[in-house]
Coordinates of C-alpha atoms in Angstrom, one line a residue:
Chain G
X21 CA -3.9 -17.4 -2.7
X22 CA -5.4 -14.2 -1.8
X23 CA -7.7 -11.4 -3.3
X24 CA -9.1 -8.2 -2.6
X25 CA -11.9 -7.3 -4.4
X26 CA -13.5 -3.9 -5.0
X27 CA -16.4 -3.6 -6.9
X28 CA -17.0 0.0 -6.7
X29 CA -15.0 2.2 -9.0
X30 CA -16.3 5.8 -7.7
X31 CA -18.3 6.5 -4.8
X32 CA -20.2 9.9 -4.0
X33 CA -21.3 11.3 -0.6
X34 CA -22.7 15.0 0.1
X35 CA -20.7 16.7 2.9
X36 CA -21.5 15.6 6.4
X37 CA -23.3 12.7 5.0
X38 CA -22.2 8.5 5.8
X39 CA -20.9 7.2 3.2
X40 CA -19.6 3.1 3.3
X41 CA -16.9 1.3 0.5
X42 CA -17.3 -2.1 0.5
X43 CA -14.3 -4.8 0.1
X44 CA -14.0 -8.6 -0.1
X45 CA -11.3 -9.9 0.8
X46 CA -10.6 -14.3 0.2
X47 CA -7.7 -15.9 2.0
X48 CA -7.0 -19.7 3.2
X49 CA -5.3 -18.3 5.8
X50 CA -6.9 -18.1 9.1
X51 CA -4.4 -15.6 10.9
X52 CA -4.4 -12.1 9.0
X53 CA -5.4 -8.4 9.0
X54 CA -7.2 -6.2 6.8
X55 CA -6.5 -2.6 5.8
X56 CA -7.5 0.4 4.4
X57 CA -5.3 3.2 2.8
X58 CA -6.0 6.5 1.7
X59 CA -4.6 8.0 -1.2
X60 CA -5.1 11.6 -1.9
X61 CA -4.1 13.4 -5.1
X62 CA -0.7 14.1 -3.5
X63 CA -0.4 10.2 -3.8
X64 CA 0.8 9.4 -0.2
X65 CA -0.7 6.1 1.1
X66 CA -2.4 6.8 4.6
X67 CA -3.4 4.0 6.6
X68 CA -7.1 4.6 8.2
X69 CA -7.6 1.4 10.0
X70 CA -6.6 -1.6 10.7
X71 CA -8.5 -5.0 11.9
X72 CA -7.2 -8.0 12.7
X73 CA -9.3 -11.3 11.5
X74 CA -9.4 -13.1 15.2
X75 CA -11.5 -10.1 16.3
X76 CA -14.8 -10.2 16.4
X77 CA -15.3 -6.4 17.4
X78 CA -14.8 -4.5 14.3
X79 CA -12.2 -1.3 14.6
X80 CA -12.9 2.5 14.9
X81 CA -10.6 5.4 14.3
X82 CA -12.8 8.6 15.2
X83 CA -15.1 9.0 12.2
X84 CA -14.2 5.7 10.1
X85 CA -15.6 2.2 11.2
X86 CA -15.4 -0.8 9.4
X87 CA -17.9 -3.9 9.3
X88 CA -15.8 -6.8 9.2
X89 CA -18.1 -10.1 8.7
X90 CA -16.0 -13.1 8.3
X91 CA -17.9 -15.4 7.1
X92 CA -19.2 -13.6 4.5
X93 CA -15.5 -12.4 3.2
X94 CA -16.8 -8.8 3.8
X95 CA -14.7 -5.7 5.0
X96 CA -16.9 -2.8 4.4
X97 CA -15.4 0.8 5.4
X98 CA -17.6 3.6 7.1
X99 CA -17.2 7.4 6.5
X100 CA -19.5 9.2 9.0
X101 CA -19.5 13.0 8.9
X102 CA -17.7 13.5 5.9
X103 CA -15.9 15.8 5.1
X104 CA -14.0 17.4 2.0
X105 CA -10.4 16.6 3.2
X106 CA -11.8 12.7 3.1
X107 CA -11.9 12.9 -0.9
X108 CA -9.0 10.7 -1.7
X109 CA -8.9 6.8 -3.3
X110 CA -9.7 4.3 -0.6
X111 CA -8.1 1.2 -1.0
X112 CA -8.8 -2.4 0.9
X113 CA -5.9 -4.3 1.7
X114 CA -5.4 -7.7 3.3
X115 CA -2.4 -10.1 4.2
X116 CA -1.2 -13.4 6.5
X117 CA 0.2 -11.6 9.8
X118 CA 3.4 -13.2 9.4
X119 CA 4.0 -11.7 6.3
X120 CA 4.2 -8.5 5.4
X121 CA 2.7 -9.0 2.2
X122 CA 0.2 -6.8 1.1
X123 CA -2.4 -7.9 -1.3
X124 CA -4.4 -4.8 -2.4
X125 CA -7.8 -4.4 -4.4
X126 CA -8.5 -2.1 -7.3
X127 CA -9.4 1.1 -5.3
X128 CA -12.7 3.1 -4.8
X129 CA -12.5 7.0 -6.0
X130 CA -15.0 8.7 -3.3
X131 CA -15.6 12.1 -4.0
X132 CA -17.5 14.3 -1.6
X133 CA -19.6 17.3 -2.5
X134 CA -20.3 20.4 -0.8
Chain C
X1 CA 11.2 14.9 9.4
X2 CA 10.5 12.4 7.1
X3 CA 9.6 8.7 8.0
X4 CA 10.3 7.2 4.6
X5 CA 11.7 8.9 1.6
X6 CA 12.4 8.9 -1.8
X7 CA 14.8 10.1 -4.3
X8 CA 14.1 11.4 -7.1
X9 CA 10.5 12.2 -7.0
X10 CA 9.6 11.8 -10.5
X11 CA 12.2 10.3 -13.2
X12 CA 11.7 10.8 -17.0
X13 CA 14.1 8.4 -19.0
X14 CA 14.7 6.7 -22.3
X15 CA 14.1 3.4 -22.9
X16 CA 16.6 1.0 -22.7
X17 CA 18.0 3.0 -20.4
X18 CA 19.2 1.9 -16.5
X19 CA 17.9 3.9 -13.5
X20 CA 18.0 3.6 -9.6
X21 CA 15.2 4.9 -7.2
X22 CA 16.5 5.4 -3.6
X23 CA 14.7 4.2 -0.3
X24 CA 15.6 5.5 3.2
X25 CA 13.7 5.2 6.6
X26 CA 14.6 7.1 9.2
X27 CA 12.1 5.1 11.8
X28 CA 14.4 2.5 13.2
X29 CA 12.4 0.0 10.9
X30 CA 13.6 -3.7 10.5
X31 CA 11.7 -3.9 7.2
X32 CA 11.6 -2.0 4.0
X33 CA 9.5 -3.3 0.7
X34 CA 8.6 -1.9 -2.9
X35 CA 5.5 -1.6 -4.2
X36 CA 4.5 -0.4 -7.6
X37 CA 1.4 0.9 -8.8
X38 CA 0.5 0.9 -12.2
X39 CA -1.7 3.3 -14.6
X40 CA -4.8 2.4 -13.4
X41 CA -3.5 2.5 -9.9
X42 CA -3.3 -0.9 -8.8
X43 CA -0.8 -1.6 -6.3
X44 CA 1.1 -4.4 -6.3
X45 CA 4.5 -5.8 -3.9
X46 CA 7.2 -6.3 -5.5
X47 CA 10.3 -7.4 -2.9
X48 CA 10.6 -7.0 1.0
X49 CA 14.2 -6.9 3.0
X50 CA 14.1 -7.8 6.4
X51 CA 17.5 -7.1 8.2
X52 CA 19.0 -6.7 4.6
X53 CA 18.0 -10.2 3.5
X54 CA 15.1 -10.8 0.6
X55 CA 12.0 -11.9 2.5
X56 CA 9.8 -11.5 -0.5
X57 CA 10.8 -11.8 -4.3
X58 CA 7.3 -11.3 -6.0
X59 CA 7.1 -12.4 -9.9
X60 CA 8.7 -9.3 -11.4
X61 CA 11.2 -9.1 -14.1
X62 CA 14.7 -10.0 -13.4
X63 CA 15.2 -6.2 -14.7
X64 CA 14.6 -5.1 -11.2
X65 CA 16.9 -5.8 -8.8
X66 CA 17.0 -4.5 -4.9
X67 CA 19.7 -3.2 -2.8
X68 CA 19.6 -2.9 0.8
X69 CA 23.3 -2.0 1.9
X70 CA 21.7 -1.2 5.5
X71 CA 18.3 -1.7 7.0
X72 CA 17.4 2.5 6.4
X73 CA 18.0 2.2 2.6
X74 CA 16.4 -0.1 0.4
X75 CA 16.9 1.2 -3.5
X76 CA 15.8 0.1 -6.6
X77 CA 17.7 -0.3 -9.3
X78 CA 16.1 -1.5 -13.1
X79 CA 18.0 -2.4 -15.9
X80 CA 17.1 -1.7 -19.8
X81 CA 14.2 0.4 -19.3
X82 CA 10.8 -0.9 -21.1
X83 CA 7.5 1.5 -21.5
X84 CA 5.6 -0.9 -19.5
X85 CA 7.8 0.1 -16.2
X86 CA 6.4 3.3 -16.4
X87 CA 4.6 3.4 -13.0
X88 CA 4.9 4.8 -9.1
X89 CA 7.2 3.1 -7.4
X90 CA 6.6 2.9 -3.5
X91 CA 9.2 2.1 -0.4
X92 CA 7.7 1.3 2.3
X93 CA 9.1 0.5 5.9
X94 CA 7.6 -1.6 9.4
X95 CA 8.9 -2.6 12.5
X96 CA 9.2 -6.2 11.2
X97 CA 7.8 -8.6 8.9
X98 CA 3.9 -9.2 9.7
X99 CA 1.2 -6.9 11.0
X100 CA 1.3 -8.2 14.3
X101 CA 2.2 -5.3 16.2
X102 CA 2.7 -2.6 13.3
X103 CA 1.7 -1.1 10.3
X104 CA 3.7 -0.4 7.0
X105 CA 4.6 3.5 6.4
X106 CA 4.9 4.3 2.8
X107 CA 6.9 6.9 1.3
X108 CA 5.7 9.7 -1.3
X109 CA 6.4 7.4 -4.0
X110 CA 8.5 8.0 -7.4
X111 CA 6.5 8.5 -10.9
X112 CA 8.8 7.0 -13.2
X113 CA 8.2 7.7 -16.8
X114 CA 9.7 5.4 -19.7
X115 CA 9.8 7.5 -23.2

């Protein structure tokens, strides 16, 4: 069994500031990847980033980073420089890479201030 | 153009009643799936066809049953209509099953609401 686990409901970061959303993510698999989506108020799901659990260098996509520690079950995401258009729910999502099944946690709220 | 879309958008219905949400991908995509994501936004699979065959049957009610009469439409179609199925419903489309080499592009989703 899998879970995804988001213990922050709503985050808040000041414009231009760093702002990180942290994830857990507990598999018995040992071959999978981890996600995170966007989801403005338009709903669309966005992918941000992607990082695949045999890694050890942890993915970057221009201003977003994630921390991926392994051991630890932790997939933490990174928002440097935000900005308004970033205000969206961020969820973490995880799977086997054979599947295509997407196991998703609750969702973070981040709203970023002017 | 769209990637993935939907029809219709948003659906008000009665309940008890039977209602079909369309899925097409226009990507070339061997793999289409259904999410739905409840009231307080969680998100949750529901089926995946690869190649028009059911790769992943989650525990859903035998209300909702897929279609895929071609790998760029995979609809939805749910019998007898209960207030708890009021939701988003999201297709979604990849290259193939597995994250190996791709990512899953989702489509704007349907807000379905059971009166």
């Amino acid at each position: 069994a899998q879970t995804v686990t988001q213990s922050q409901p709503e985050m808040s970061v000041q414009e231009a500031e760093t702002v990180t959303l942290s994830c857990t993510y507990d598999t018995s698999e040992s071959d999978y990847y981890l996600f995170w989506y966007k989801q403005p108020p338009s709903r669309q799901m966005i992918l941000v980033i992607r990082q695949e659990a045999y890694k050890q260098q942890n993915a970057t996509e221009n201003r977003f980073s994630v921390n991926f520690q392994k051991a630890a079950k932790s997939f933490s995401l990174k928002i440097s420089d935000s900005q308004l258009g970033d205000a969206a729910m961020y969820f973490c999502a995880g799977g086997p890479s054979n599947t295509g099944k997407l196991i998703f946690g609750q969702g973070t709220t981040l709203q970023v201030k002017p | 153009d769209t990637a993935v879309s939907q029809t219709p958008k948003y659906l008000v219905t009665q309940m008890g009643n039977d209602k079909s949400i369309k899925c097409e991908q226009n990507l070339g995509h061997d793999t289409m799936y259904w999410y739905k994501q409840d009231s307080k936004k969680f998100l949750k699979i529901m089926f995946s066809y690869n190649n028009k065959e059911l790769i992943i049957n989650e525990t859903v009610p035998n209300r909702f049953s897929p279609k895929s009469p071609d790998k760029a439409h995979l609809n939805l179609h749910i019998n007898s209509l209960e207030l708890g199925d009021s939701a988003v419903y999201f297709c979604a489309s990849s290259q193939d099953p597995g994250f190996s080499y791709n990512e899953q592009f989702f489509g704007p989703g349907t807000r379905l609401t059971v009166l």
